[in-house]
């Protein structure tokens, strides 16, 4: 079975003590994960090291960064590179979240560079894709997402492609409370897998975990995660409440 992920995206939320309290509460759950489950907390940069300390010794719990720069080092005041993340032991990084694309003008080409650098540092990218509302309204979502995959990922060797985690996050569902229906999620996840199998092989496409993101809540997670091509979720708002996020973890296949 493919690895099933429950990935929290804290965005620019929670203080050091709030973050510590939340992770401690989640870790106190007795039967946290099955062998094919992985919990990830993507936290703001200043919280990476203290949160890593908290999850030390938990094999299936990891801390992720929410972004990295497209260069490995240099005169880029205020930025953080994949090399820096690797130097503190980070194993996952979110690349291409729609908020980065929207507010920081990140393009498919730029994200391609970030993907390459993360992989070069042995960091697994969680690559976000997904269409805005106007594209969905015109039924252009498949073409839109296929272009994102093609322009940022399909230059990768099969070996590197197999390391990628994909998160499908329809922009109209992020932070809006409006989740994609299970039919919409399954349809797109199947399309993404199909697109990968055409670009690579169906065996490789079957290996890749594809997470759903966009207003995943404690009461919608089970149905979404039960879709055959949905391998867990990337969760914003609901990951900030320990009770909700623990229910989302419990909903993993
Ligand atoms: P949301 O955010 O769950 O609050 O919609 C998801 C995300 O942006 O990753």
mmCIF file of C-alpha atoms and ligand atoms in Angstrom:
data_model
loop_
_atom_site.group_PDB
_atom_site.id
_atom_site.type_symbol
_atom_site.label_atom_id
_atom_site.label_comp_id
_atom_site.label_asym_id
_atom_site.label_seq_id
_atom_site.Cartn_x
_atom_site.Cartn_y
_atom_site.Cartn_z
ATOM 1 C CA UNK A 1 0.000 0.000 0.000
ATOM 2 C CA UNK A 2 1.142 3.537 -0.750
ATOM 3 C CA UNK A 3 2.177 5.619 2.263
ATOM 4 C CA UNK A 4 -0.810 7.586 3.599
ATOM 5 C CA UNK A 5 -0.005 11.072 4.874
ATOM 6 C CA UNK A 6 -1.625 13.370 7.318
ATOM 7 C CA UNK A 7 0.278 16.596 6.723
ATOM 8 C CA UNK A 8 -0.392 19.721 8.757
ATOM 9 C CA UNK A 9 0.313 23.066 7.137
ATOM 10 C CA UNK A 10 0.456 25.595 9.946
ATOM 11 C CA UNK A 11 1.172 28.452 7.504
ATOM 12 C CA UNK A 12 2.098 31.619 9.496
ATOM 13 C CA UNK A 13 0.240 30.529 12.623
ATOM 14 C CA UNK A 14 1.056 29.417 16.188
ATOM 15 C CA UNK A 15 3.759 30.653 18.556
ATOM 16 C CA UNK A 16 6.549 28.459 19.906
ATOM 17 C CA UNK A 17 4.587 27.444 22.999
ATOM 18 C CA UNK A 18 1.317 26.973 21.104
ATOM 19 C CA UNK A 19 3.109 24.762 18.597
ATOM 20 C CA UNK A 20 4.780 22.709 21.300
ATOM 21 C CA UNK A 21 1.479 22.192 23.107
ATOM 22 C CA UNK A 22 -0.257 21.079 19.902
ATOM 23 C CA UNK A 23 2.426 18.564 18.936
ATOM 24 C CA UNK A 24 2.603 17.188 22.488
ATOM 25 C CA UNK A 25 -1.150 16.629 22.462
ATOM 26 C CA UNK A 26 -0.998 14.793 19.140
ATOM 27 C CA UNK A 27 1.950 12.659 20.279
ATOM 28 C CA UNK A 28 0.090 11.680 23.436
ATOM 29 C CA UNK A 29 -2.462 9.726 21.398
ATOM 30 C CA UNK A 30 -1.894 6.061 22.153
ATOM 31 C CA UNK A 31 -2.313 4.379 18.806
ATOM 32 C CA UNK A 32 -1.044 7.164 16.623
ATOM 33 C CA UNK A 33 -0.232 5.523 13.306
ATOM 34 C CA UNK A 34 -0.103 2.309 11.356
ATOM 35 C CA UNK A 35 3.051 1.148 9.587
ATOM 36 C CA UNK A 36 2.053 2.800 6.292
ATOM 37 C CA UNK A 37 1.085 6.129 7.877
ATOM 38 C CA UNK A 38 3.210 9.251 8.098
ATOM 39 C CA UNK A 39 2.364 12.398 10.021
ATOM 40 C CA UNK A 40 4.013 15.635 8.954
ATOM 41 C CA UNK A 41 3.921 19.063 10.577
ATOM 42 C CA UNK A 42 4.933 21.838 8.174
ATOM 43 C CA UNK A 43 5.822 24.687 10.508
ATOM 44 C CA UNK A 44 7.260 28.211 10.173
ATOM 45 C CA UNK A 45 11.076 28.366 9.951
ATOM 46 C CA UNK A 46 11.769 29.532 13.548
ATOM 47 C CA UNK A 47 9.836 26.527 14.887
ATOM 48 C CA UNK A 48 11.612 23.850 12.839
ATOM 49 C CA UNK A 49 14.340 22.939 15.342
ATOM 50 C CA UNK A 50 12.255 23.006 18.536
ATOM 51 C CA UNK A 51 9.495 20.951 16.880
ATOM 52 C CA UNK A 52 12.057 18.470 15.543
ATOM 53 C CA UNK A 53 13.281 17.979 19.109
ATOM 54 C CA UNK A 54 9.730 17.127 20.207
ATOM 55 C CA UNK A 55 9.192 14.407 17.585
ATOM 56 C CA UNK A 56 12.635 12.825 18.012
ATOM 57 C CA UNK A 57 12.255 9.051 18.292
ATOM 58 C CA UNK A 58 8.876 8.982 16.518
ATOM 59 C CA UNK A 59 9.594 7.147 13.255
ATOM 60 C CA UNK A 60 6.382 8.109 11.555
ATOM 61 C CA UNK A 61 6.206 11.741 12.594
ATOM 62 C CA UNK A 62 8.286 14.368 10.806
ATOM 63 C CA UNK A 63 8.694 18.130 10.649
ATOM 64 C CA UNK A 64 8.622 19.876 7.270
ATOM 65 C CA UNK A 65 9.484 23.329 5.993
ATOM 66 C CA UNK A 66 6.833 25.264 4.087
ATOM 67 C CA UNK A 67 9.158 26.625 1.409
ATOM 68 C CA UNK A 68 12.764 26.963 0.330
ATOM 69 C CA UNK A 69 14.620 29.285 -2.014
ATOM 70 C CA UNK A 70 15.570 28.386 -5.590
ATOM 71 C CA UNK A 71 19.292 28.824 -4.915
ATOM 72 C CA UNK A 72 21.449 26.835 -2.502
ATOM 73 C CA UNK A 73 23.281 29.816 -0.980
ATOM 74 C CA UNK A 74 24.184 33.420 -1.524
ATOM 75 C CA UNK A 75 23.118 37.013 -1.058
ATOM 76 C CA UNK A 76 19.371 36.503 -0.610
ATOM 77 C CA UNK A 77 18.556 38.292 2.626
ATOM 78 C CA UNK A 78 15.683 36.728 4.497
ATOM 79 C CA UNK A 79 15.584 33.517 2.468
ATOM 80 C CA UNK A 80 16.268 29.906 3.462
ATOM 81 C CA UNK A 81 17.748 27.258 1.187
ATOM 82 C CA UNK A 82 17.246 23.527 0.859
ATOM 83 C CA UNK A 83 20.894 23.159 1.914
ATOM 84 C CA UNK A 84 20.192 24.993 5.174
ATOM 85 C CA UNK A 85 17.134 22.837 5.781
ATOM 86 C CA UNK A 86 19.151 19.690 5.112
ATOM 87 C CA UNK A 87 21.844 20.899 7.504
ATOM 88 C CA UNK A 88 19.358 20.724 10.398
ATOM 89 C CA UNK A 89 17.963 17.362 9.288
ATOM 90 C CA UNK A 90 14.728 18.388 7.553
ATOM 91 C CA UNK A 91 13.331 15.629 5.321
ATOM 92 C CA UNK A 92 10.270 17.274 3.724
ATOM 93 C CA UNK A 93 9.472 20.645 2.194
ATOM 94 C CA UNK A 94 6.248 22.011 0.707
ATOM 95 C CA UNK A 95 6.932 23.401 -2.761
ATOM 96 C CA UNK A 96 4.508 25.495 -4.792
ATOM 97 C CA UNK A 97 1.703 26.068 -2.331
ATOM 98 C CA UNK A 98 -0.932 28.216 -4.029
ATOM 99 C CA UNK A 99 -0.315 31.006 -1.504
ATOM 100 C CA UNK A 100 3.324 31.087 -2.627
ATOM 101 C CA UNK A 101 2.237 31.111 -6.250
ATOM 102 C CA UNK A 102 -0.319 33.858 -5.617
ATOM 103 C CA UNK A 103 1.419 36.211 -3.156
ATOM 104 C CA UNK A 104 5.053 35.605 -4.107
ATOM 105 C CA UNK A 105 4.620 35.153 -7.850
ATOM 106 C CA UNK A 106 6.088 31.638 -7.928
ATOM 107 C CA UNK A 107 5.824 30.179 -11.412
ATOM 108 C CA UNK A 108 6.000 26.597 -12.649
ATOM 109 C CA UNK A 109 9.529 27.260 -13.957
ATOM 110 C CA UNK A 110 10.740 28.632 -10.648
ATOM 111 C CA UNK A 111 9.190 25.695 -8.786
ATOM 112 C CA UNK A 112 11.071 23.325 -11.049
ATOM 113 C CA UNK A 113 14.328 24.805 -9.720
ATOM 114 C CA UNK A 114 13.143 24.449 -6.130
ATOM 115 C CA UNK A 115 12.164 20.824 -6.722
ATOM 116 C CA UNK A 116 15.623 20.055 -8.139
ATOM 117 C CA UNK A 117 17.425 21.675 -5.226
ATOM 118 C CA UNK A 118 15.273 19.987 -2.588
ATOM 119 C CA UNK A 119 15.947 16.598 -4.191
ATOM 120 C CA UNK A 120 19.657 17.391 -4.462
ATOM 121 C CA UNK A 121 19.649 17.784 -0.669
ATOM 122 C CA UNK A 122 17.698 14.545 -0.108
ATOM 123 C CA UNK A 123 14.606 16.451 0.959
ATOM 124 C CA UNK A 124 11.259 15.118 -0.256
ATOM 125 C CA UNK A 125 9.184 17.805 -1.959
ATOM 126 C CA UNK A 126 5.463 17.939 -1.257
ATOM 127 C CA UNK A 127 4.512 19.500 -4.571
ATOM 128 C CA UNK A 128 1.241 21.436 -4.570
ATOM 129 C CA UNK A 129 -0.918 21.813 -7.648
ATOM 130 C CA UNK A 130 -4.499 22.875 -8.200
ATOM 131 C CA UNK A 131 -6.695 25.192 -10.207
ATOM 132 C CA UNK A 132 -8.367 28.515 -9.348
ATOM 133 C CA UNK A 133 -12.145 28.895 -9.385
ATOM 134 C CA UNK A 134 -12.428 30.517 -12.811
ATOM 135 C CA UNK A 135 -10.578 27.582 -14.379
ATOM 136 C CA UNK A 136 -12.830 25.057 -12.594
ATOM 137 C CA UNK A 137 -15.914 26.982 -13.695
ATOM 138 C CA UNK A 138 -14.815 26.569 -17.308
ATOM 139 C CA UNK A 139 -13.953 22.899 -16.733
ATOM 140 C CA UNK A 140 -10.292 23.609 -17.526
ATOM 141 C CA UNK A 141 -8.886 21.991 -14.362
ATOM 142 C CA UNK A 142 -7.337 18.918 -15.992
ATOM 143 C CA UNK A 143 -5.348 20.900 -18.505
ATOM 144 C CA UNK A 144 -4.313 23.417 -15.837
ATOM 145 C CA UNK A 145 -3.018 20.773 -13.417
ATOM 146 C CA UNK A 146 -1.367 18.749 -16.209
ATOM 147 C CA UNK A 147 0.606 21.872 -17.196
ATOM 148 C CA UNK A 148 1.720 22.411 -13.587
ATOM 149 C CA UNK A 149 2.958 18.813 -13.391
ATOM 150 C CA UNK A 150 4.629 18.934 -16.778
ATOM 151 C CA UNK A 151 6.424 22.241 -16.239
ATOM 152 C CA UNK A 152 7.648 21.621 -12.688
ATOM 153 C CA UNK A 153 8.081 17.844 -12.420
ATOM 154 C CA UNK A 154 8.249 15.945 -15.682
ATOM 155 C CA UNK A 155 11.890 16.803 -16.357
ATOM 156 C CA UNK A 156 12.768 14.522 -13.428
ATOM 157 C CA UNK A 157 14.320 11.108 -13.907
ATOM 158 C CA UNK A 158 11.939 8.249 -12.975
ATOM 159 C CA UNK A 159 14.068 7.649 -9.897
ATOM 160 C CA UNK A 160 13.583 11.218 -8.680
ATOM 161 C CA UNK A 161 9.951 11.402 -9.754
ATOM 162 C CA UNK A 162 9.248 8.409 -7.522
ATOM 163 C CA UNK A 163 10.400 10.475 -4.529
ATOM 164 C CA UNK A 164 7.801 13.230 -4.996
ATOM 165 C CA UNK A 165 4.646 13.603 -2.913
ATOM 166 C CA UNK A 166 1.879 15.466 -4.712
ATOM 167 C CA UNK A 167 -0.807 17.524 -2.994
ATOM 168 C CA UNK A 168 -3.814 18.427 -5.107
ATOM 169 C CA UNK A 169 -5.281 21.588 -3.627
ATOM 170 C CA UNK A 170 -8.034 23.265 -5.631
ATOM 171 C CA UNK A 171 -7.521 26.941 -4.809
ATOM 172 C CA UNK A 172 -11.252 27.542 -4.463
ATOM 173 C CA UNK A 173 -11.314 25.060 -1.581
ATOM 174 C CA UNK A 174 -8.375 26.439 0.434
ATOM 175 C CA UNK A 175 -9.428 28.163 3.628
ATOM 176 C CA UNK A 176 -12.931 28.665 2.255
ATOM 177 C CA UNK A 177 -14.722 25.856 4.061
ATOM 178 C CA UNK A 178 -15.766 24.605 0.639
ATOM 179 C CA UNK A 179 -14.246 21.136 0.198
ATOM 180 C CA UNK A 180 -14.116 19.422 -3.165
ATOM 181 C CA UNK A 181 -16.657 16.619 -3.294
ATOM 182 C CA UNK A 182 -15.270 13.113 -3.031
ATOM 183 C CA UNK A 183 -16.164 12.656 -6.706
ATOM 184 C CA UNK A 184 -14.229 15.800 -7.702
ATOM 185 C CA UNK A 185 -11.235 14.782 -5.579
ATOM 186 C CA UNK A 186 -11.136 11.201 -6.837
ATOM 187 C CA UNK A 187 -11.573 12.315 -10.445
ATOM 188 C CA UNK A 188 -8.638 14.717 -10.271
ATOM 189 C CA UNK A 189 -6.400 12.346 -8.307
ATOM 190 C CA UNK A 190 -7.058 9.640 -10.866
ATOM 191 C CA UNK A 191 -6.301 12.125 -13.638
ATOM 192 C CA UNK A 192 -3.009 13.098 -11.979
ATOM 193 C CA UNK A 193 -2.018 9.437 -11.651
ATOM 194 C CA UNK A 194 -2.977 8.821 -15.256
ATOM 195 C CA UNK A 195 -0.936 11.824 -16.401
ATOM 196 C CA UNK A 196 2.097 10.526 -14.508
ATOM 197 C CA UNK A 197 1.647 7.084 -15.993
ATOM 198 C CA UNK A 198 1.645 8.529 -19.512
ATOM 199 C CA UNK A 199 4.773 10.620 -18.812
ATOM 200 C CA UNK A 200 6.529 7.760 -16.993
ATOM 201 C CA UNK A 201 5.027 4.307 -16.360
ATOM 202 C CA UNK A 202 1.885 3.067 -14.666
ATOM 203 C CA UNK A 203 4.044 1.217 -12.124
ATOM 204 C CA UNK A 204 5.674 4.497 -11.111
ATOM 205 C CA UNK A 205 2.327 6.337 -11.040
ATOM 206 C CA UNK A 206 0.951 3.714 -8.663
ATOM 207 C CA UNK A 207 3.783 4.346 -6.207
ATOM 208 C CA UNK A 208 3.246 8.087 -5.803
ATOM 209 C CA UNK A 209 1.198 9.347 -2.879
ATOM 210 C CA UNK A 210 -1.286 12.049 -3.870
ATOM 211 C CA UNK A 211 -2.746 14.061 -0.982
ATOM 212 C CA UNK A 212 -5.891 16.151 -1.092
ATOM 213 C CA UNK A 213 -5.878 19.656 0.402
ATOM 214 C CA UNK A 214 -8.515 22.356 0.724
ATOM 215 C CA UNK A 215 -10.738 22.666 3.802
ATOM 216 C CA UNK A 216 -10.193 19.091 4.976
ATOM 217 C CA UNK A 217 -12.041 18.880 8.297
ATOM 218 C CA UNK A 218 -12.456 16.218 10.975
ATOM 219 C CA UNK A 219 -15.889 15.330 9.606
ATOM 220 C CA UNK A 220 -14.958 15.240 5.903
ATOM 221 C CA UNK A 221 -11.571 13.499 6.102
ATOM 222 C CA UNK A 222 -12.854 9.930 6.284
ATOM 223 C CA UNK A 223 -14.901 10.173 3.113
ATOM 224 C CA UNK A 224 -12.175 11.995 1.182
ATOM 225 C CA UNK A 225 -9.420 9.620 2.309
ATOM 226 C CA UNK A 226 -11.528 6.596 1.399
ATOM 227 C CA UNK A 227 -11.206 7.474 -2.315
ATOM 228 C CA UNK A 228 -8.893 4.942 -3.962
ATOM 229 C CA UNK A 229 -6.513 7.576 -5.341
ATOM 230 C CA UNK A 230 -6.484 9.874 -2.311
ATOM 231 C CA UNK A 231 -3.552 9.076 -0.020
ATOM 232 C CA UNK A 232 -4.337 11.375 2.875
ATOM 233 C CA UNK A 233 -4.397 15.138 3.162
ATOM 234 C CA UNK A 234 -2.553 18.424 3.442
ATOM 235 C CA UNK A 235 -4.498 20.256 6.110
ATOM 236 C CA UNK A 236 -4.430 23.953 7.013
ATOM 237 C CA UNK A 237 -7.075 25.333 9.385
ATOM 238 C CA UNK A 238 -8.101 22.034 10.963
ATOM 239 C CA UNK A 239 -4.483 21.111 11.720
ATOM 240 C CA UNK A 240 -4.293 23.941 14.261
ATOM 241 C CA UNK A 241 -6.767 22.212 16.590
ATOM 242 C CA UNK A 242 -5.375 19.038 18.154
ATOM 243 C CA UNK A 243 -8.745 17.297 18.469
ATOM 244 C CA UNK A 244 -9.570 17.916 14.822
ATOM 245 C CA UNK A 245 -6.155 16.976 13.520
ATOM 246 C CA UNK A 246 -6.087 13.763 15.554
ATOM 247 C CA UNK A 247 -9.437 12.804 14.022
ATOM 248 C CA UNK A 248 -7.989 13.508 10.587
ATOM 249 C CA UNK A 249 -5.032 11.237 11.385
ATOM 250 C CA UNK A 250 -7.465 8.557 12.534
ATOM 251 C CA UNK A 251 -9.280 8.831 9.172
ATOM 252 C CA UNK A 252 -6.235 7.649 7.169
ATOM 253 C CA UNK A 253 -6.758 4.396 5.261
HETATM 254 P P1 LIG B 1 -7.103 24.660 4.534
HETATM 255 O O1 LIG B 1 -5.625 24.827 3.924
HETATM 256 O O2 LIG B 1 -7.182 23.239 5.068
HETATM 257 O O3 LIG B 1 -7.199 25.684 5.621
HETATM 258 O O4 LIG B 1 -8.055 24.880 3.424
HETATM 259 C C1 LIG B 1 -5.031 23.796 3.193
HETATM 260 C C2 LIG B 1 -3.724 24.280 2.630
HETATM 261 O O5 LIG B 1 -3.637 25.441 2.222
HETATM 262 O O6 LIG B 1 -2.746 23.519 2.560
#
